[in-house]
């Protein structure tokens, strides 16, 4: 995922937090230098192990996209000079922009590489006074407390838990003394780093999956070799760096929700985020990344049954369906489609026309061609309403 995709996902989340803020307009530096300085210092002092962003051109309240005017964005040197004059030590910032829905979105990035915390006000500027230290908590900026400073000094070192690679396997797993044979879990590798002088104890975690079909969260069960981290917290020793295998819960219904195919492949672009929480409530959250995900075994039984129902229904009703299309019998066609097994989103982007094991692809192509031949726009519209990808329509019609 590139930076633009990440920021669009942040905008769609509509969630301001310790690494994200939305503003309708860019700072008018001439009049509100103090607001700019306070925001940047607060984000730079945040201990979240990720880049922080202030995104401009997003409405307050509903977080709709309104865009900004190009001439309201100052040169970055103006912002950098102001920070050098008013803040110590020096903070690195990045200024950027992109277009979405024909509207200009600007953003200010405060990279996580700003690690020389605490950052404080060097010279008074409006409402911010010399010696003030601000920190981001949730969606607000506040003056740092003694506890905040203790945390900053304690955590001047790297602490993170992130996916090690971009692959996930969901399959039966042998667990010693398990009461249910070989339960099915998702398996992901994580990279763990703690260069501080204090250990971490992880007792909670979850994984978030999101694609065009749905969004689910599933609890992390084990960080091997620890079983059930809620009861047996996983210790990350001080000054350590290693890779571990994590097991998380996953069900056959999840395979339906995210649209695995019957071979266990998740061909739809799917983004994954991991969350781990220590016994003090500190959360380690990864950025969303696109993953290659495959499922094996009996967990696919619902998916396979759904494909089987869909395939058999189209084969059985093929003649009736094509007749209704040819004769422009909209009511009959709608009735034929209004059954629980009809889900054209099962026609995934691994097109297999003219394959005897996958007749549903050829039947769908026939339906589209017949509708085009008799100028029946209703059929295409209804098929799309039931999930048929536009890309399959284009393939059927010979578009590149």
C-alpha positions as YAML, in Angstrom:
chain: A
units: angstrom
residues:
- id: 1
  name: UNK
  ca: [0.00, 0.00, 0.00]
- id: 2
  name: UNK
  ca: [1.49, 3.35, -1.00]
- id: 3
  name: UNK
  ca: [1.13, 6.53, 1.06]
- id: 4
  name: UNK
  ca: [-1.87, 7.85, -0.90]
- id: 5
  name: UNK
  ca: [-3.79, 4.57, -0.40]
- id: 6
  name: UNK
  ca: [-2.93, 4.65, 3.31]
- id: 7
  name: UNK
  ca: [-4.19, 8.21, 3.72]
- id: 8
  name: UNK
  ca: [-7.40, 7.49, 1.80]
- id: 9
  name: UNK
  ca: [-7.99, 4.57, 4.15]
- id: 10
  name: UNK
  ca: [-7.37, 6.87, 7.12]
- id: 11
  name: UNK
  ca: [-9.92, 9.36, 5.74]
- id: 12
  name: UNK
  ca: [-12.49, 6.61, 5.21]
- id: 13
  name: UNK
  ca: [-11.96, 5.42, 8.80]
- id: 14
  name: UNK
  ca: [-13.13, 8.85, 10.07]
- id: 15
  name: UNK
  ca: [-11.17, 8.20, 13.24]
- id: 16
  name: UNK
  ca: [-8.93, 10.86, 14.79]
- id: 17
  name: UNK
  ca: [-6.39, 9.43, 17.20]
- id: 18
  name: UNK
  ca: [-2.83, 9.66, 18.50]
- id: 19
  name: UNK
  ca: [-1.38, 9.56, 15.01]
- id: 20
  name: UNK
  ca: [-4.12, 11.20, 12.94]
- id: 21
  name: UNK
  ca: [-5.94, 14.55, 12.77]
- id: 22
  name: UNK
  ca: [-8.26, 16.07, 10.15]
- id: 23
  name: UNK
  ca: [-8.65, 19.77, 9.33]
- id: 24
  name: UNK
  ca: [-10.83, 21.58, 6.80]
- id: 25
  name: UNK
  ca: [-8.18, 24.18, 5.93]
- id: 26
  name: UNK
  ca: [-4.44, 24.57, 6.16]
- id: 27
  name: UNK
  ca: [-3.01, 26.73, 8.92]
- id: 28
  name: UNK
  ca: [-2.96, 30.45, 8.16]
- id: 29
  name: UNK
  ca: [0.60, 30.72, 9.44]
- id: 30
  name: UNK
  ca: [0.45, 34.52, 9.70]
- id: 31
  name: UNK
  ca: [-2.35, 34.30, 12.27]
- id: 32
  name: UNK
  ca: [-2.09, 30.90, 14.00]
- id: 33
  name: UNK
  ca: [1.56, 29.93, 14.28]
- id: 34
  name: UNK
  ca: [0.87, 28.65, 17.80]
- id: 35
  name: UNK
  ca: [-1.77, 26.15, 16.61]
- id: 36
  name: UNK
  ca: [0.65, 24.73, 14.03]
- id: 37
  name: UNK
  ca: [3.49, 24.46, 16.56]
- id: 38
  name: UNK
  ca: [1.29, 22.89, 19.23]
- id: 39
  name: UNK
  ca: [-0.05, 20.25, 16.80]
- id: 40
  name: UNK
  ca: [3.37, 19.27, 15.46]
- id: 41
  name: UNK
  ca: [5.00, 19.09, 18.91]
- id: 42
  name: UNK
  ca: [2.09, 17.02, 20.26]
- id: 43
  name: UNK
  ca: [2.39, 14.45, 17.47]
- id: 44
  name: UNK
  ca: [6.19, 14.36, 17.66]
- id: 45
  name: UNK
  ca: [5.96, 13.53, 21.38]
- id: 46
  name: UNK
  ca: [3.42, 10.74, 20.81]
- id: 47
  name: UNK
  ca: [4.90, 7.33, 21.56]
- id: 48
  name: UNK
  ca: [2.89, 5.52, 18.86]
- id: 49
  name: UNK
  ca: [5.45, 3.63, 16.77]
- id: 50
  name: UNK
  ca: [4.29, 4.99, 13.41]
- id: 51
  name: UNK
  ca: [4.25, 8.10, 11.26]
- id: 52
  name: UNK
  ca: [1.71, 10.72, 12.32]
- id: 53
  name: UNK
  ca: [-0.44, 12.68, 9.86]
- id: 54
  name: UNK
  ca: [-2.44, 15.90, 9.83]
- id: 55
  name: UNK
  ca: [-4.72, 15.74, 6.77]
- id: 56
  name: UNK
  ca: [-6.18, 18.96, 5.34]
- id: 57
  name: UNK
  ca: [-9.32, 19.22, 3.19]
- id: 58
  name: UNK
  ca: [-11.53, 17.00, 5.37]
- id: 59
  name: UNK
  ca: [-14.64, 18.50, 7.00]
- id: 60
  name: UNK
  ca: [-15.15, 18.62, 10.73]
- id: 61
  name: UNK
  ca: [-17.95, 16.43, 12.01]
- id: 62
  name: UNK
  ca: [-18.82, 14.12, 9.12]
- id: 63
  name: UNK
  ca: [-15.23, 14.00, 7.77]
- id: 64
  name: UNK
  ca: [-16.43, 14.51, 4.21]
- id: 65
  name: UNK
  ca: [-13.86, 15.55, 1.61]
- id: 66
  name: UNK
  ca: [-13.93, 19.30, 0.87]
- id: 67
  name: UNK
  ca: [-10.39, 19.84, -0.43]
- id: 68
  name: UNK
  ca: [-8.08, 22.83, -0.02]
- id: 69
  name: UNK
  ca: [-7.01, 25.63, -2.36]
- id: 70
  name: UNK
  ca: [-3.45, 25.23, -3.71]
- id: 71
  name: UNK
  ca: [-2.49, 28.81, -2.81]
- id: 72
  name: UNK
  ca: [-3.29, 28.17, 0.88]
- id: 73
  name: UNK
  ca: [-0.46, 25.64, 1.22]
- id: 74
  name: UNK
  ca: [2.78, 27.39, 2.24]
- id: 75
  name: UNK
  ca: [6.26, 26.42, 1.16]
- id: 76
  name: UNK
  ca: [7.68, 23.79, 3.50]
- id: 77
  name: UNK
  ca: [10.69, 26.01, 4.25]
- id: 78
  name: UNK
  ca: [8.33, 28.47, 5.98]
- id: 79
  name: UNK
  ca: [7.09, 25.71, 8.27]
- id: 80
  name: UNK
  ca: [10.57, 24.29, 8.90]
- id: 81
  name: UNK
  ca: [12.02, 27.72, 9.77]
- id: 82
  name: UNK
  ca: [9.20, 28.34, 12.24]
- id: 83
  name: UNK
  ca: [9.84, 25.01, 13.97]
- id: 84
  name: UNK
  ca: [13.59, 25.67, 14.17]
- id: 85
  name: UNK
  ca: [12.88, 29.07, 15.73]
- id: 86
  name: UNK
  ca: [10.27, 27.94, 18.25]
- id: 87
  name: UNK
  ca: [10.94, 24.27, 19.10]
- id: 88
  name: UNK
  ca: [13.82, 22.20, 20.41]
- id: 89
  name: UNK
  ca: [15.24, 19.78, 19.49]
- id: 90
  name: UNK
  ca: [14.61, 20.00, 15.75]
- id: 91
  name: UNK
  ca: [11.55, 18.21, 14.33]
- id: 92
  name: UNK
  ca: [11.51, 16.77, 10.82]
- id: 93
  name: UNK
  ca: [8.28, 17.20, 8.84]
- id: 94
  name: UNK
  ca: [7.10, 16.24, 5.35]
- id: 95
  name: UNK
  ca: [4.55, 18.25, 3.36]
- id: 96
  name: UNK
  ca: [2.62, 16.55, 0.56]
- id: 97
  name: UNK
  ca: [-0.62, 16.51, -1.40]
- id: 98
  name: UNK
  ca: [-2.75, 14.37, -3.72]
- id: 99
  name: UNK
  ca: [-6.07, 14.60, -5.55]
- id: 100
  name: UNK
  ca: [-9.17, 12.58, -4.70]
- id: 101
  name: UNK
  ca: [-12.58, 13.12, -6.34]
- id: 102
  name: UNK
  ca: [-11.09, 16.15, -8.15]
- id: 103
  name: UNK
  ca: [-10.30, 17.78, -4.80]
- id: 104
  name: UNK
  ca: [-6.86, 18.62, -3.47]
- id: 105
  name: UNK
  ca: [-5.92, 16.99, -0.18]
- id: 106
  name: UNK
  ca: [-2.81, 18.23, 1.64]
- id: 107
  name: UNK
  ca: [-1.05, 16.44, 4.45]
- id: 108
  name: UNK
  ca: [1.65, 17.09, 6.98]
- id: 109
  name: UNK
  ca: [3.61, 14.03, 8.08]
- id: 110
  name: UNK
  ca: [5.52, 13.94, 11.35]
- id: 111
  name: UNK
  ca: [7.73, 10.86, 10.82]
- id: 112
  name: UNK
  ca: [8.26, 8.38, 13.62]
- id: 113
  name: UNK
  ca: [11.98, 8.89, 13.01]
- id: 114
  name: UNK
  ca: [11.61, 11.98, 15.27]
- id: 115
  name: UNK
  ca: [12.86, 10.03, 18.28]
- id: 116
  name: UNK
  ca: [14.70, 12.72, 20.25]
- id: 117
  name: UNK
  ca: [11.80, 13.26, 22.65]
- id: 118
  name: UNK
  ca: [10.68, 15.25, 24.54]
- id: 119
  name: UNK
  ca: [10.19, 18.14, 22.13]
- id: 120
  name: UNK
  ca: [9.46, 21.44, 23.87]
- id: 121
  name: UNK
  ca: [8.71, 25.09, 23.15]
- id: 122
  name: UNK
  ca: [12.00, 27.00, 22.90]
- id: 123
  name: UNK
  ca: [10.58, 30.50, 22.41]
- id: 124
  name: UNK
  ca: [7.12, 31.79, 23.29]
- id: 125
  name: UNK
  ca: [4.63, 31.97, 20.42]
- id: 126
  name: UNK
  ca: [1.07, 33.11, 21.11]
- id: 127
  name: UNK
  ca: [-0.62, 30.68, 23.49]
- id: 128
  name: UNK
  ca: [2.38, 28.32, 23.71]
- id: 129
  name: UNK
  ca: [4.94, 29.35, 26.30]
- id: 130
  name: UNK
  ca: [8.65, 28.70, 26.67]
- id: 131
  name: UNK
  ca: [9.24, 25.30, 28.28]
- id: 132
  name: UNK
  ca: [5.80, 23.90, 27.41]
- id: 133
  name: UNK
  ca: [5.71, 20.24, 26.37]
- id: 134
  name: UNK
  ca: [2.62, 18.96, 24.55]
- id: 135
  name: UNK
  ca: [1.64, 15.40, 23.76]
- id: 136
  name: UNK
  ca: [-1.15, 13.81, 21.74]
- id: 137
  name: UNK
  ca: [-3.64, 11.73, 23.75]
- id: 138
  name: UNK
  ca: [-6.46, 10.19, 21.78]
- id: 139
  name: UNK
  ca: [-7.76, 12.96, 19.52]
- id: 140
  name: UNK
  ca: [-6.62, 15.94, 21.63]
- id: 141
  name: UNK
  ca: [-3.37, 17.75, 22.44]
- id: 142
  name: UNK
  ca: [-2.56, 18.29, 26.12]
- id: 143
  name: UNK
  ca: [0.36, 19.44, 28.25]
- id: 144
  name: UNK
  ca: [2.58, 16.53, 29.22]
- id: 145
  name: UNK
  ca: [2.42, 15.29, 32.81]
- id: 146
  name: UNK
  ca: [5.23, 13.85, 34.90]
- id: 147
  name: UNK
  ca: [3.93, 10.37, 34.00]
- id: 148
  name: UNK
  ca: [4.05, 11.26, 30.30]
- id: 149
  name: UNK
  ca: [7.67, 12.37, 30.63]
- id: 150
  name: UNK
  ca: [8.54, 9.17, 32.49]
- id: 151
  name: UNK
  ca: [7.01, 7.19, 29.62]
- id: 152
  name: UNK
  ca: [8.93, 9.23, 27.05]
- id: 153
  name: UNK
  ca: [12.27, 8.63, 28.77]
- id: 154
  name: UNK
  ca: [11.48, 4.96, 29.37]
- id: 155
  name: UNK
  ca: [10.45, 4.42, 25.75]
- id: 156
  name: UNK
  ca: [13.20, 6.32, 23.98]
- id: 157
  name: UNK
  ca: [14.10, 2.97, 22.54]
- id: 158
  name: UNK
  ca: [12.37, 1.00, 19.80]
- id: 159
  name: UNK
  ca: [9.36, -1.09, 20.72]
- id: 160
  name: UNK
  ca: [7.23, -2.58, 17.99]
- id: 161
  name: UNK
  ca: [5.29, -5.68, 16.98]
- id: 162
  name: UNK
  ca: [4.56, -5.86, 13.25]
- id: 163
  name: UNK
  ca: [3.89, -8.53, 10.59]
- id: 164
  name: UNK
  ca: [7.16, -10.11, 9.47]
- id: 165
  name: UNK
  ca: [6.01, -10.97, 5.95]
- id: 166
  name: UNK
  ca: [2.84, -10.62, 3.87]
- id: 167
  name: UNK
  ca: [1.47, -14.16, 3.96]
- id: 168
  name: UNK
  ca: [-1.20, -15.80, 6.13]
- id: 169
  name: UNK
  ca: [-2.18, -19.48, 6.20]
- id: 170
  name: UNK
  ca: [-5.41, -20.69, 7.79]
- id: 171
  name: UNK
  ca: [-5.31, -24.43, 8.47]
- id: 172
  name: UNK
  ca: [-5.70, -27.14, 11.14]
- id: 173
  name: UNK
  ca: [-2.98, -26.83, 13.77]
- id: 174
  name: UNK
  ca: [-1.73, -29.53, 16.12]
- id: 175
  name: UNK
  ca: [-1.80, -28.26, 19.70]
- id: 176
  name: UNK
  ca: [-0.60, -30.52, 22.47]
- id: 177
  name: UNK
  ca: [-3.37, -31.57, 24.89]
- id: 178
  name: UNK
  ca: [-6.06, -29.95, 22.73]
- id: 179
  name: UNK
  ca: [-9.58, -31.20, 23.53]
- id: 180
  name: UNK
  ca: [-10.86, -30.73, 19.96]
- id: 181
  name: UNK
  ca: [-8.36, -32.63, 17.83]
- id: 182
  name: UNK
  ca: [-6.64, -30.21, 15.48]
- id: 183
  name: UNK
  ca: [-8.50, -26.88, 15.64]
- id: 184
  name: UNK
  ca: [-8.21, -24.47, 12.71]
- id: 185
  name: UNK
  ca: [-6.32, -21.24, 13.26]
- id: 186
  name: UNK
  ca: [-4.86, -18.49, 11.17]
- id: 187
  name: UNK
  ca: [-1.09, -18.37, 11.27]
- id: 188
  name: UNK
  ca: [0.99, -15.21, 10.83]
- id: 189
  name: UNK
  ca: [4.64, -14.41, 11.50]
- id: 190
  name: UNK
  ca: [5.41, -11.29, 13.54]
- id: 191
  name: UNK
  ca: [8.61, -9.35, 14.11]
- id: 192
  name: UNK
  ca: [9.11, -8.21, 17.70]
- id: 193
  name: UNK
  ca: [11.60, -5.60, 18.84]
- id: 194
  name: UNK
  ca: [12.16, -4.15, 22.31]
- id: 195
  name: UNK
  ca: [15.43, -2.26, 22.78]
- id: 196
  name: UNK
  ca: [14.27, -0.63, 26.02]
- id: 197
  name: UNK
  ca: [15.55, -1.58, 29.46]
- id: 198
  name: UNK
  ca: [12.16, -2.96, 30.51]
- id: 199
  name: UNK
  ca: [10.37, -6.14, 29.45]
- id: 200
  name: UNK
  ca: [6.90, -6.14, 27.88]
- id: 201
  name: UNK
  ca: [4.10, -8.53, 28.78]
- id: 202
  name: UNK
  ca: [1.54, -9.02, 25.98]
- id: 203
  name: UNK
  ca: [-1.82, -10.36, 27.16]
- id: 204
  name: UNK
  ca: [-4.18, -9.37, 24.37]
- id: 205
  name: UNK
  ca: [-4.22, -9.08, 20.60]
- id: 206
  name: UNK
  ca: [-6.41, -9.13, 17.54]
- id: 207
  name: UNK
  ca: [-6.15, -9.01, 13.76]
- id: 208
  name: UNK
  ca: [-8.31, -6.90, 11.45]
- id: 209
  name: UNK
  ca: [-9.14, -7.98, 7.89]
- id: 210
  name: UNK
  ca: [-10.79, -5.63, 5.39]
- id: 211
  name: UNK
  ca: [-11.72, -5.85, 1.72]
- id: 212
  name: UNK
  ca: [-14.60, -4.69, -0.48]
- id: 213
  name: UNK
  ca: [-16.82, -7.48, 0.85]
- id: 214
  name: UNK
  ca: [-16.44, -6.92, 4.57]
- id: 215
  name: UNK
  ca: [-14.39, -6.18, 7.66]
- id: 216
  name: UNK
  ca: [-13.77, -8.55, 10.55]
- id: 217
  name: UNK
  ca: [-11.66, -8.65, 13.71]
- id: 218
  name: UNK
  ca: [-10.39, -11.92, 15.15]
- id: 219
  name: UNK
  ca: [-8.71, -12.52, 18.50]
- id: 220
  name: UNK
  ca: [-5.13, -13.68, 18.77]
- id: 221
  name: UNK
  ca: [-4.94, -16.90, 20.77]
- id: 222
  name: UNK
  ca: [-1.26, -17.84, 20.96]
- id: 223
  name: UNK
  ca: [2.15, -16.30, 20.49]
- id: 224
  name: UNK
  ca: [3.98, -19.59, 20.23]
- id: 225
  name: UNK
  ca: [5.11, -21.31, 22.35]
- id: 226
  name: UNK
  ca: [2.74, -19.53, 24.78]
- id: 227
  name: UNK
  ca: [-0.82, -20.84, 24.73]
- id: 228
  name: UNK
  ca: [-3.74, -18.51, 25.54]
- id: 229
  name: UNK
  ca: [-1.93, -15.22, 26.09]
- id: 230
  name: UNK
  ca: [-4.83, -13.82, 28.16]
- id: 231
  name: UNK
  ca: [-4.05, -16.33, 30.89]
- id: 232
  name: UNK
  ca: [-0.34, -16.69, 30.11]
- id: 233
  name: UNK
  ca: [1.01, -13.29, 28.96]
- id: 234
  name: UNK
  ca: [3.82, -13.44, 26.42]
- id: 235
  name: UNK
  ca: [7.02, -11.82, 27.66]
- id: 236
  name: UNK
  ca: [9.19, -9.72, 25.35]
- id: 237
  name: UNK
  ca: [12.50, -9.38, 27.20]
- id: 238
  name: UNK
  ca: [14.44, -6.13, 27.35]
- id: 239
  name: UNK
  ca: [16.95, -5.58, 24.54]
- id: 240
  name: UNK
  ca: [15.45, -8.30, 22.34]
- id: 241
  name: UNK
  ca: [14.60, -8.71, 18.65]
- id: 242
  name: UNK
  ca: [13.06, -11.88, 17.19]
- id: 243
  name: UNK
  ca: [10.36, -13.41, 14.97]
- id: 244
  name: UNK
  ca: [7.46, -15.46, 16.37]
- id: 245
  name: UNK
  ca: [4.45, -17.36, 15.04]
- id: 246
  name: UNK
  ca: [1.02, -16.11, 16.09]
- id: 247
  name: UNK
  ca: [-2.21, -18.12, 15.98]
- id: 248
  name: UNK
  ca: [-5.55, -16.33, 15.70]
- id: 249
  name: UNK
  ca: [-9.18, -17.42, 15.58]
- id: 250
  name: UNK
  ca: [-10.87, -17.86, 12.19]
- id: 251
  name: UNK
  ca: [-14.14, -19.51, 11.18]
- id: 252
  name: UNK
  ca: [-15.82, -20.95, 8.12]
- id: 253
  name: UNK
  ca: [-18.22, -17.99, 8.17]
- id: 254
  name: UNK
  ca: [-15.23, -15.65, 7.94]
- id: 255
  name: UNK
  ca: [-14.28, -17.39, 4.69]
- id: 256
  name: UNK
  ca: [-17.74, -16.52, 3.37]
- id: 257
  name: UNK
  ca: [-17.57, -12.91, 4.59]
- id: 258
  name: UNK
  ca: [-14.22, -12.16, 2.95]
- id: 259
  name: UNK
  ca: [-15.05, -14.21, -0.19]
- id: 260
  name: UNK
  ca: [-12.47, -16.96, -0.28]
- id: 261
  name: UNK
  ca: [-12.85, -19.10, -3.39]
- id: 262
  name: UNK
  ca: [-13.51, -22.83, -3.11]
- id: 263
  name: UNK
  ca: [-9.79, -23.62, -3.45]
- id: 264
  name: UNK
  ca: [-9.06, -21.52, -0.38]
- id: 265
  name: UNK
  ca: [-7.56, -18.50, -2.14]
- id: 266
  name: UNK
  ca: [-8.52, -14.96, -1.20]
- id: 267
  name: UNK
  ca: [-7.97, -13.29, -4.56]
- id: 268
  name: UNK
  ca: [-9.68, -10.01, -3.63]
- id: 269
  name: UNK
  ca: [-7.26, -7.34, -2.43]
- id: 270
  name: UNK
  ca: [-7.37, -7.62, 1.37]
- id: 271
  name: UNK
  ca: [-5.66, -5.43, 3.94]
- id: 272
  name: UNK
  ca: [-4.54, -6.70, 7.34]
- id: 273
  name: UNK
  ca: [-3.68, -4.86, 10.56]
- id: 274
  name: UNK
  ca: [-2.36, -6.38, 13.77]
- id: 275
  name: UNK
  ca: [-2.97, -5.11, 17.30]
- id: 276
  name: UNK
  ca: [-1.16, -6.21, 20.46]
- id: 277
  name: UNK
  ca: [-1.77, -4.88, 23.96]
- id: 278
  name: UNK
  ca: [0.46, -5.16, 27.01]
- id: 279
  name: UNK
  ca: [-0.67, -5.54, 30.62]
- id: 280
  name: UNK
  ca: [-0.48, -1.74, 31.08]
- id: 281
  name: UNK
  ca: [-2.90, -1.11, 28.22]
- id: 282
  name: UNK
  ca: [-0.35, 0.11, 25.67]
- id: 283
  name: UNK
  ca: [-1.39, -0.90, 22.14]
- id: 284
  name: UNK
  ca: [1.03, -1.75, 19.34]
- id: 285
  name: UNK
  ca: [-0.80, -1.28, 16.04]
- id: 286
  name: UNK
  ca: [0.63, -2.03, 12.59]
- id: 287
  name: UNK
  ca: [-0.18, -0.10, 9.43]
- id: 288
  name: UNK
  ca: [-2.61, -1.85, 7.05]
- id: 289
  name: UNK
  ca: [-0.84, -4.02, 4.47]
- id: 290
  name: UNK
  ca: [-2.07, -6.12, 1.58]
- id: 291
  name: UNK
  ca: [-1.62, -9.83, 2.35]
- id: 292
  name: UNK
  ca: [-1.59, -13.09, 0.42]
- id: 293
  name: UNK
  ca: [-4.03, -15.32, 2.33]
- id: 294
  name: UNK
  ca: [-4.88, -18.98, 1.80]
- id: 295
  name: UNK
  ca: [-7.14, -21.36, 3.75]
- id: 296
  name: UNK
  ca: [-6.93, -25.16, 3.89]
- id: 297
  name: UNK
  ca: [-9.07, -28.00, 5.20]
- id: 298
  name: UNK
  ca: [-12.62, -28.25, 6.50]
- id: 299
  name: UNK
  ca: [-12.86, -24.53, 7.23]
- id: 300
  name: UNK
  ca: [-13.78, -24.16, 3.53]
- id: 301
  name: UNK
  ca: [-16.88, -26.35, 3.76]
- id: 302
  name: UNK
  ca: [-19.32, -23.42, 3.79]
- id: 303
  name: UNK
  ca: [-17.58, -21.74, 0.87]
- id: 304
  name: UNK
  ca: [-17.60, -24.95, -1.15]
- id: 305
  name: UNK
  ca: [-21.26, -25.55, -0.38]
- id: 306
  name: UNK
  ca: [-22.13, -22.02, -1.46]
- id: 307
  name: UNK
  ca: [-20.28, -22.46, -4.77]
- id: 308
  name: UNK
  ca: [-21.94, -25.82, -5.29]
- id: 309
  name: UNK
  ca: [-25.44, -24.39, -4.73]
- id: 310
  name: UNK
  ca: [-24.78, -21.43, -7.03]
- id: 311
  name: UNK
  ca: [-23.31, -23.64, -9.76]
- id: 312
  name: UNK
  ca: [-26.09, -26.24, -9.64]
- id: 313
  name: UNK
  ca: [-28.84, -23.63, -9.67]
- id: 314
  name: UNK
  ca: [-27.47, -21.87, -12.75]
- id: 315
  name: UNK
  ca: [-27.07, -25.20, -14.57]
- id: 316
  name: UNK
  ca: [-30.60, -26.28, -13.66]
- id: 317
  name: UNK
  ca: [-32.26, -22.95, -14.55]
- id: 318
  name: UNK
  ca: [-30.05, -21.98, -17.49]
- id: 319
  name: UNK
  ca: [-32.73, -22.37, -20.19]
- id: 320
  name: UNK
  ca: [-35.38, -20.56, -18.14]
- id: 321
  name: UNK
  ca: [-32.98, -17.73, -17.36]
- id: 322
  name: UNK
  ca: [-31.91, -17.23, -20.98]
- id: 323
  name: UNK
  ca: [-35.52, -17.37, -22.17]
- id: 324
  name: UNK
  ca: [-36.55, -14.68, -19.70]
- id: 325
  name: UNK
  ca: [-33.69, -12.51, -20.93]
- id: 326
  name: UNK
  ca: [-34.45, -13.05, -24.63]
- id: 327
  name: UNK
  ca: [-38.15, -12.23, -24.15]
- id: 328
  name: UNK
  ca: [-37.45, -9.23, -21.88]
- id: 329
  name: UNK
  ca: [-39.52, -10.82, -19.12]
- id: 330
  name: UNK
  ca: [-38.20, -8.69, -16.27]
- id: 331
  name: UNK
  ca: [-40.56, -10.06, -13.63]
- id: 332
  name: UNK
  ca: [-39.67, -13.67, -14.47]
- id: 333
  name: UNK
  ca: [-35.96, -12.89, -14.54]
- id: 334
  name: UNK
  ca: [-36.16, -11.09, -11.19]
- id: 335
  name: UNK
  ca: [-37.98, -14.07, -9.66]
- id: 336
  name: UNK
  ca: [-35.33, -16.47, -11.00]
- id: 337
  name: UNK
  ca: [-32.60, -14.32, -9.44]
- id: 338
  name: UNK
  ca: [-34.38, -13.79, -6.13]
- id: 339
  name: UNK
  ca: [-33.10, -16.96, -4.44]
- id: 340
  name: UNK
  ca: [-30.62, -17.33, -1.60]
- id: 341
  name: UNK
  ca: [-27.93, -19.10, -3.62]
- id: 342
  name: UNK
  ca: [-27.57, -16.33, -6.24]
- id: 343
  name: UNK
  ca: [-24.40, -14.38, -5.55]
- id: 344
  name: UNK
  ca: [-22.58, -13.18, -8.65]
- id: 345
  name: UNK
  ca: [-19.69, -11.90, -6.57]
- id: 346
  name: UNK
  ca: [-18.56, -15.55, -6.59]
- id: 347
  name: UNK
  ca: [-17.47, -14.86, -10.17]
- id: 348
  name: UNK
  ca: [-14.02, -13.85, -9.02]
- id: 349
  name: UNK
  ca: [-11.20, -12.34, -11.08]
- id: 350
  name: UNK
  ca: [-9.62, -15.74, -11.88]
- id: 351
  name: UNK
  ca: [-11.78, -16.16, -14.96]
- id: 352
  name: UNK
  ca: [-12.09, -19.71, -16.27]
- id: 353
  name: UNK
  ca: [-14.31, -19.55, -19.31]
- id: 354
  name: UNK
  ca: [-14.86, -22.81, -21.24]
- id: 355
  name: UNK
  ca: [-13.83, -25.00, -18.29]
- id: 356
  name: UNK
  ca: [-16.13, -27.99, -17.59]
- id: 357
  name: UNK
  ca: [-15.63, -27.76, -13.82]
- id: 358
  name: UNK
  ca: [-16.75, -24.13, -13.67]
- id: 359
  name: UNK
  ca: [-19.88, -23.83, -15.85]
- id: 360
  name: UNK
  ca: [-21.14, -20.82, -13.89]
- id: 361
  name: UNK
  ca: [-18.63, -18.59, -15.69]
- id: 362
  name: UNK
  ca: [-19.89, -19.61, -19.13]
- id: 363
  name: UNK
  ca: [-23.54, -19.29, -18.07]
- id: 364
  name: UNK
  ca: [-22.94, -15.79, -16.71]
- id: 365
  name: UNK
  ca: [-21.18, -14.87, -19.95]
- id: 366
  name: UNK
  ca: [-24.18, -16.23, -21.91]
- id: 367
  name: UNK
  ca: [-26.54, -14.14, -19.81]
- id: 368
  name: UNK
  ca: [-24.54, -10.99, -20.49]
- id: 369
  name: UNK
  ca: [-24.20, -11.64, -24.23]
- id: 370
  name: UNK
  ca: [-27.91, -12.44, -24.57]
- id: 371
  name: UNK
  ca: [-28.88, -9.29, -22.68]
- id: 372
  name: UNK
  ca: [-26.64, -7.18, -24.93]
- id: 373
  name: UNK
  ca: [-28.05, -8.80, -28.08]
- id: 374
  name: UNK
  ca: [-31.66, -7.95, -27.15]
- id: 375
  name: UNK
  ca: [-30.76, -4.60, -25.58]
- id: 376
  name: UNK
  ca: [-31.94, -5.73, -22.14]
- id: 377
  name: UNK
  ca: [-30.16, -3.33, -19.76]
- id: 378
  name: UNK
  ca: [-32.21, -4.51, -16.79]
- id: 379
  name: UNK
  ca: [-30.42, -7.88, -16.73]
- id: 380
  name: UNK
  ca: [-26.94, -6.35, -16.48]
- id: 381
  name: UNK
  ca: [-28.14, -3.92, -13.82]
- id: 382
  name: UNK
  ca: [-29.67, -6.69, -11.69]
- id: 383
  name: UNK
  ca: [-26.64, -8.97, -12.06]
- id: 384
  name: UNK
  ca: [-24.39, -6.13, -10.88]
- id: 385
  name: UNK
  ca: [-26.75, -5.53, -7.96]
- id: 386
  name: UNK
  ca: [-26.17, -9.19, -7.03]
- id: 387
  name: UNK
  ca: [-22.41, -8.65, -7.04]
- id: 388
  name: UNK
  ca: [-21.23, -9.31, -10.62]
- id: 389
  name: UNK
  ca: [-17.85, -7.58, -11.12]
- id: 390
  name: UNK
  ca: [-17.71, -4.95, -13.87]
- id: 391
  name: UNK
  ca: [-14.41, -6.49, -14.94]
- id: 392
  name: UNK
  ca: [-16.16, -9.78, -15.81]
- id: 393
  name: UNK
  ca: [-18.68, -7.92, -17.97]
- id: 394
  name: UNK
  ca: [-15.81, -6.26, -19.82]
- id: 395
  name: UNK
  ca: [-14.06, -9.60, -20.26]
- id: 396
  name: UNK
  ca: [-17.23, -11.15, -21.68]
- id: 397
  name: UNK
  ca: [-17.65, -8.31, -24.15]
- id: 398
  name: UNK
  ca: [-14.03, -8.53, -25.25]
- id: 399
  name: UNK
  ca: [-12.87, -5.25, -23.72]
- id: 400
  name: UNK
  ca: [-9.27, -4.94, -22.63]
...
